[in-house]
XYZ file of C-alpha atoms in Angstrom:
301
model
C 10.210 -7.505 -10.068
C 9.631 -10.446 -7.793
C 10.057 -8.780 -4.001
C 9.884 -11.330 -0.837
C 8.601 -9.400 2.632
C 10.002 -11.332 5.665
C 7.360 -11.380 7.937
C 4.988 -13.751 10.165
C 2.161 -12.530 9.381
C 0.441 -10.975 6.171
C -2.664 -9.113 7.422
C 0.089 -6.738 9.921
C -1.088 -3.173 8.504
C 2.663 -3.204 7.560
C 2.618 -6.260 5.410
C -0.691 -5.341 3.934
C 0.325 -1.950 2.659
C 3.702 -3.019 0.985
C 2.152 -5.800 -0.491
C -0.681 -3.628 -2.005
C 1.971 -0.831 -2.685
C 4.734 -3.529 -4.844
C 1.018 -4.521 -6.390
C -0.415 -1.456 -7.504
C 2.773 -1.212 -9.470
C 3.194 -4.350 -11.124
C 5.592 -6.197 -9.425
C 4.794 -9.877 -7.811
C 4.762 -10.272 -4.280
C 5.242 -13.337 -1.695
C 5.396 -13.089 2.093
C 7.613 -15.741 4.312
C 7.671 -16.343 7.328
C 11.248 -16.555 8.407
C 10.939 -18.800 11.176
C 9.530 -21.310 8.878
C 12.094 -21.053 6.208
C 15.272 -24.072 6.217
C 18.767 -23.024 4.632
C 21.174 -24.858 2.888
C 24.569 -23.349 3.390
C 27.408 -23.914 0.856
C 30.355 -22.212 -1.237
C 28.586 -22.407 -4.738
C 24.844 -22.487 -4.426
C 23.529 -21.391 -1.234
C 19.629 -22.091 -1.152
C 16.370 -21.521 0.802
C 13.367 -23.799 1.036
C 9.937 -22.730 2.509
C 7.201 -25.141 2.718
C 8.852 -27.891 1.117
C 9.918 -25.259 -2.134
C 13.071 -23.824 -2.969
C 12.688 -20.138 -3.210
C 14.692 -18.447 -6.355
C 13.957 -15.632 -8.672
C 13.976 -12.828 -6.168
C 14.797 -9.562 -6.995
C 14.577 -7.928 -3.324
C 13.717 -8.649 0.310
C 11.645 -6.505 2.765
C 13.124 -7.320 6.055
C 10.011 -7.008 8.540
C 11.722 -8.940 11.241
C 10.101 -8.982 14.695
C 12.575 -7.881 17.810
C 11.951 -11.874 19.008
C 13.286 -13.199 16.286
C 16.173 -10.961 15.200
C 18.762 -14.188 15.320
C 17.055 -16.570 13.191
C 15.087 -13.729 10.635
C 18.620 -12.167 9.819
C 20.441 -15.715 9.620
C 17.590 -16.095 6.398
C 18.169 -12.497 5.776
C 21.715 -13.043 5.423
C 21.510 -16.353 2.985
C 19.340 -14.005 0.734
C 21.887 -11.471 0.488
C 24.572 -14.498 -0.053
C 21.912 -15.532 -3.091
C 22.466 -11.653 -4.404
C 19.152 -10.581 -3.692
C 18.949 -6.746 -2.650
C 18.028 -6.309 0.728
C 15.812 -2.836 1.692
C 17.827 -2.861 4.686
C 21.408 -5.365 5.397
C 21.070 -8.205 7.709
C 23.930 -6.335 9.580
C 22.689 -3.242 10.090
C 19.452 -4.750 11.334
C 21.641 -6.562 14.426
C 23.338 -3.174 14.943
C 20.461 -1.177 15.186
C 18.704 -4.264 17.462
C 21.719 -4.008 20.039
C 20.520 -0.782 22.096
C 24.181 -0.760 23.807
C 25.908 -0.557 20.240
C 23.864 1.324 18.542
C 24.307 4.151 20.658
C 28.212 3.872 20.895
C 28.069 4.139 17.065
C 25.797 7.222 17.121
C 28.478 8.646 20.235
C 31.355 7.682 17.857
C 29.374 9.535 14.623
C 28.921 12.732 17.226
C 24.832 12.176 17.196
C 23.287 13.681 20.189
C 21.820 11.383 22.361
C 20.797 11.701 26.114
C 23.405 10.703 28.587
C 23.469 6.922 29.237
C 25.329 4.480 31.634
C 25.673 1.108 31.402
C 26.806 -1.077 33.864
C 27.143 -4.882 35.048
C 27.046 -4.969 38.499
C 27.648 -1.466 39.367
C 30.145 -1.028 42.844
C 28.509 2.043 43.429
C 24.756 3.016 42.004
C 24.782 6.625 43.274
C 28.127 6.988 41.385
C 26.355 5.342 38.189
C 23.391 8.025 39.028
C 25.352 10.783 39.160
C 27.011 10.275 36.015
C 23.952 10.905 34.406
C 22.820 14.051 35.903
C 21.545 12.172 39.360
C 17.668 11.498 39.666
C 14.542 11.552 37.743
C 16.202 8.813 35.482
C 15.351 6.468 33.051
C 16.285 2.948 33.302
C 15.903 0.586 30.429
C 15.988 -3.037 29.597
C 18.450 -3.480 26.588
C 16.140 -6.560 25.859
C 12.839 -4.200 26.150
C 10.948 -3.094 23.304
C 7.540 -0.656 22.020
C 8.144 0.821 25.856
C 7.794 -2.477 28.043
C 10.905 -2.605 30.529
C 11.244 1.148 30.759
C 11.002 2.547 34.362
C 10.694 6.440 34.944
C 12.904 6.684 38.581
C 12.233 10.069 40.411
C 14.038 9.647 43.087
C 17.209 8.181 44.627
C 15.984 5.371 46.111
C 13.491 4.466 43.420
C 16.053 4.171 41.360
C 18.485 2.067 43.448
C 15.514 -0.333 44.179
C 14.672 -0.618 40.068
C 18.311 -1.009 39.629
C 19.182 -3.541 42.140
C 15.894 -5.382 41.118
C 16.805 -5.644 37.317
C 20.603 -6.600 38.763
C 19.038 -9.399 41.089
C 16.999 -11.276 37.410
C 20.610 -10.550 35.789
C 19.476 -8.384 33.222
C 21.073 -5.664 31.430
C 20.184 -2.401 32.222
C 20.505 1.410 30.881
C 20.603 3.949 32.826
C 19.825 7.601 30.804
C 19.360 11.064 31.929
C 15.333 11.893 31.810
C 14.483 14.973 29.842
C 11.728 16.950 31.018
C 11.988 19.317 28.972
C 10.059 17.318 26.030
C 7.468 16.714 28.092
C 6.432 13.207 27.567
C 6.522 13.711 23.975
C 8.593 12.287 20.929
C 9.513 12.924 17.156
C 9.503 9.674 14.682
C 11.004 10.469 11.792
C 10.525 8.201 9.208
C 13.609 7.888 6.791
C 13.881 6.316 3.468
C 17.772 6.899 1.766
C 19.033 10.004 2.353
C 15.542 11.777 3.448
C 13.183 12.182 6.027
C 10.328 11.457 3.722
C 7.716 11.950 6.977
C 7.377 12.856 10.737
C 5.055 12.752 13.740
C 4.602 13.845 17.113
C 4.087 10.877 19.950
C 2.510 12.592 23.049
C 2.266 9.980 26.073
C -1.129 9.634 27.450
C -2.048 11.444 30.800
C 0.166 10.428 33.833
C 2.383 8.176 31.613
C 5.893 9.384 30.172
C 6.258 6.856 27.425
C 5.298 7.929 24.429
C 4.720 4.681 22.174
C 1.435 4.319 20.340
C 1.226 0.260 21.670
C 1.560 2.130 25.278
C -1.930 4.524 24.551
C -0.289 7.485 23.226
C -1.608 9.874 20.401
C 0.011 10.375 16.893
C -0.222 14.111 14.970
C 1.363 15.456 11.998
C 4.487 17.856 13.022
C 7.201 19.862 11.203
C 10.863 19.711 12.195
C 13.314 21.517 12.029
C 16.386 21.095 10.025
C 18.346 20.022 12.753
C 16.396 17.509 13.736
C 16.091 16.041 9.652
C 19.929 15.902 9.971
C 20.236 13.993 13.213
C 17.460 11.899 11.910
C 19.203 11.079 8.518
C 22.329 10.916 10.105
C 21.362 7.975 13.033
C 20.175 6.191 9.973
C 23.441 6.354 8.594
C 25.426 5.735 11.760
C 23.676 2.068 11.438
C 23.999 1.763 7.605
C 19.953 1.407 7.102
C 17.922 2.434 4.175
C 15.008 2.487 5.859
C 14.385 3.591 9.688
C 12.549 5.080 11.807
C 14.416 7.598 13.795
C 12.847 8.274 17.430
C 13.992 12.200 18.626
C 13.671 14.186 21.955
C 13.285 17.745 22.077
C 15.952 19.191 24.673
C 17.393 22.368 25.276
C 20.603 21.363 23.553
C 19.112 20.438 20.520
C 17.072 17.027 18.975
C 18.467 14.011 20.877
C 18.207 10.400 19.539
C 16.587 7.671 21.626
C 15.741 4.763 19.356
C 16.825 3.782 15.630
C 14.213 1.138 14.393
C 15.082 -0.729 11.645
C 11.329 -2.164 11.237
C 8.912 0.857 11.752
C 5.604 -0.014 11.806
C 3.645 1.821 8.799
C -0.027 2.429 10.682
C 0.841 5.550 12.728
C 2.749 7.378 10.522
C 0.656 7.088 7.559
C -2.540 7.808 9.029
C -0.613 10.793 11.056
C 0.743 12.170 7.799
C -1.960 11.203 5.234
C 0.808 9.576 2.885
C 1.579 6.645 0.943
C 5.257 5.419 2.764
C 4.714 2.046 1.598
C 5.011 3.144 -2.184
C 7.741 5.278 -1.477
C 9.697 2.154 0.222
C 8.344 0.109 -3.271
C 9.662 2.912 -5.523
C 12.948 3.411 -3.047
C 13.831 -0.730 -3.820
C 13.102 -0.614 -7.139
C 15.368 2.222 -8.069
C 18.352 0.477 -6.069
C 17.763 -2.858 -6.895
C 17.727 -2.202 -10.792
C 21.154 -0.344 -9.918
C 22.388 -3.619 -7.851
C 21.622 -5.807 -10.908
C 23.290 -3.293 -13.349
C 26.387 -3.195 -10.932
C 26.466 -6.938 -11.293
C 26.141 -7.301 -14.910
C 28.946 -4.878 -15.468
C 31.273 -6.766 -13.196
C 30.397 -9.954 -15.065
């Protein structure tokens, strides 16, 4: 097969490993930038140049398109899907899963726990807002934030109003979620590929810090989870139609709670957590379902 990876740059650990993973089994491989690609949009032959070259002949895309450029990577995303190349994961999942506002409405609507979360423009009353999700410590988020930057831990009232009204006052949009304690600085990625959690790790924050992303200093370590927690993984996956996530959990006292679905997870931690080869079970995962895309299209022809 002839598989395309979106992405900016080919020596990320992420890049590296799929390419030597769709290597190692024969296929040919060719990384593009997104931001550098030029579409030409029309009814009967929609095309894509890169570098002065029309790009044709692909089989599948890996979509491994940065937060900054969600816009512009899934409008190329999208003309590849248009050109009926199979996509590891949909140009529209990857903008539903990008929105943090709507992709927790559509894990609420699929009854995925999730801690409790306000959102508000310019909130009347901020100790109303508060209170609605369980009053102080609280987290409040940037929707716009990502890999833990624009994430404040409030302890108190007034910390909170002050983060609040500060975020309010550079008109950006805030979330406001309940903190639990109870997991202790720590979270669960689970790693999902279909309809399985193929791996999982523990994220403990570093000393004195509450986030628990690797790019923020914390530590990585194999774990085993419970059933429970493979189903609410597997089905926040599904609640934003992806293939291929990684599914961030909390431990709380009423069960695994979802924080994050990330429709680009980063390779390096988990696969030096877990010891295994994810990047050749995303290779063998697209070349399974894009053999059953082409069949589906021959028979309708």
């Amino acid at each position: 097969m002839k598989i395309g990876i979106l992405s900016r740059n080919q020596s990320l650990y992420s890049t590296r490993r799929l390419i030597e993973a769709a290597q190692q089994r024969g296929h040919e491989v060719a990384v593009i930038d997104a931001l550098r690609c030029y579409m030409n949009i029309n009814s009967s032959e929609p095309e894509i140049h890169f570098k002065g070259q029309q790009l044709s002949g692909f089989d599948a895309i890996v979509p491994r398109i940065g937060a900054s450029v969600t816009f512009y990577g899934c409008a190329v995303l999208r003309q590849f899907e248009m050109m009926g190349v199979y996509p590891l994961n949909e140009s529209v999942a990857i903008t539903r899963s990008r929105d943090k506002l709507r992709s927790l409405q559509l894990l609420s609507r699929k009854g995925v726990g999730m801690p409790i979360t306000g959102f508000a423009s310019k909130p009347d009353d901020v100790k109303d807002l508060l209170e609605m999700v369980g009053g102080t410590p609280v987290v409040i988020k940037l929707l716009e934030g990502t890999q833990g930057i624009g994430v404040v831990l409030a302890e108190t009232r007034k910390a909170a109003e002050s983060v609040i009204e500060a975020f309010m006052g550079l008109k950006a949009n805030i979330m406001v979620q309940e903190y639990i304690k109870e997991a202790g600085g720590a979270d669960i990625r689970c790693f999902v590929i279909g309809d399985r959690v193929i791996a999982a790790m523990k994220r403990q924050a570093q000393e004195g810090e509450f986030r628990s992303n690797l790019h923020r200093g914390g530590s990585a370590t194999l774990v085993k989870i419970s059933p429970e927690e493979r189903r609410t993984a597997i089905a926040a996956a599904k609640a934003m139609g992806l293939n291929v996530a990684g599914v961030d959990l909390l431990r709380s006292e009423r069960g695994p709670l979802v924080m994050e679905v990330n429709s680009s997870p980063g390779l390096e931690g988990i696969e030096k957590a877990t010891g295994k080869d994810i990047a050749s079970m995303i290779i063998s995962f697209i070349e399974k379902n894009a053999a059953a895309k082409r069949t589906a299209t021959r028979g309708k022809g």
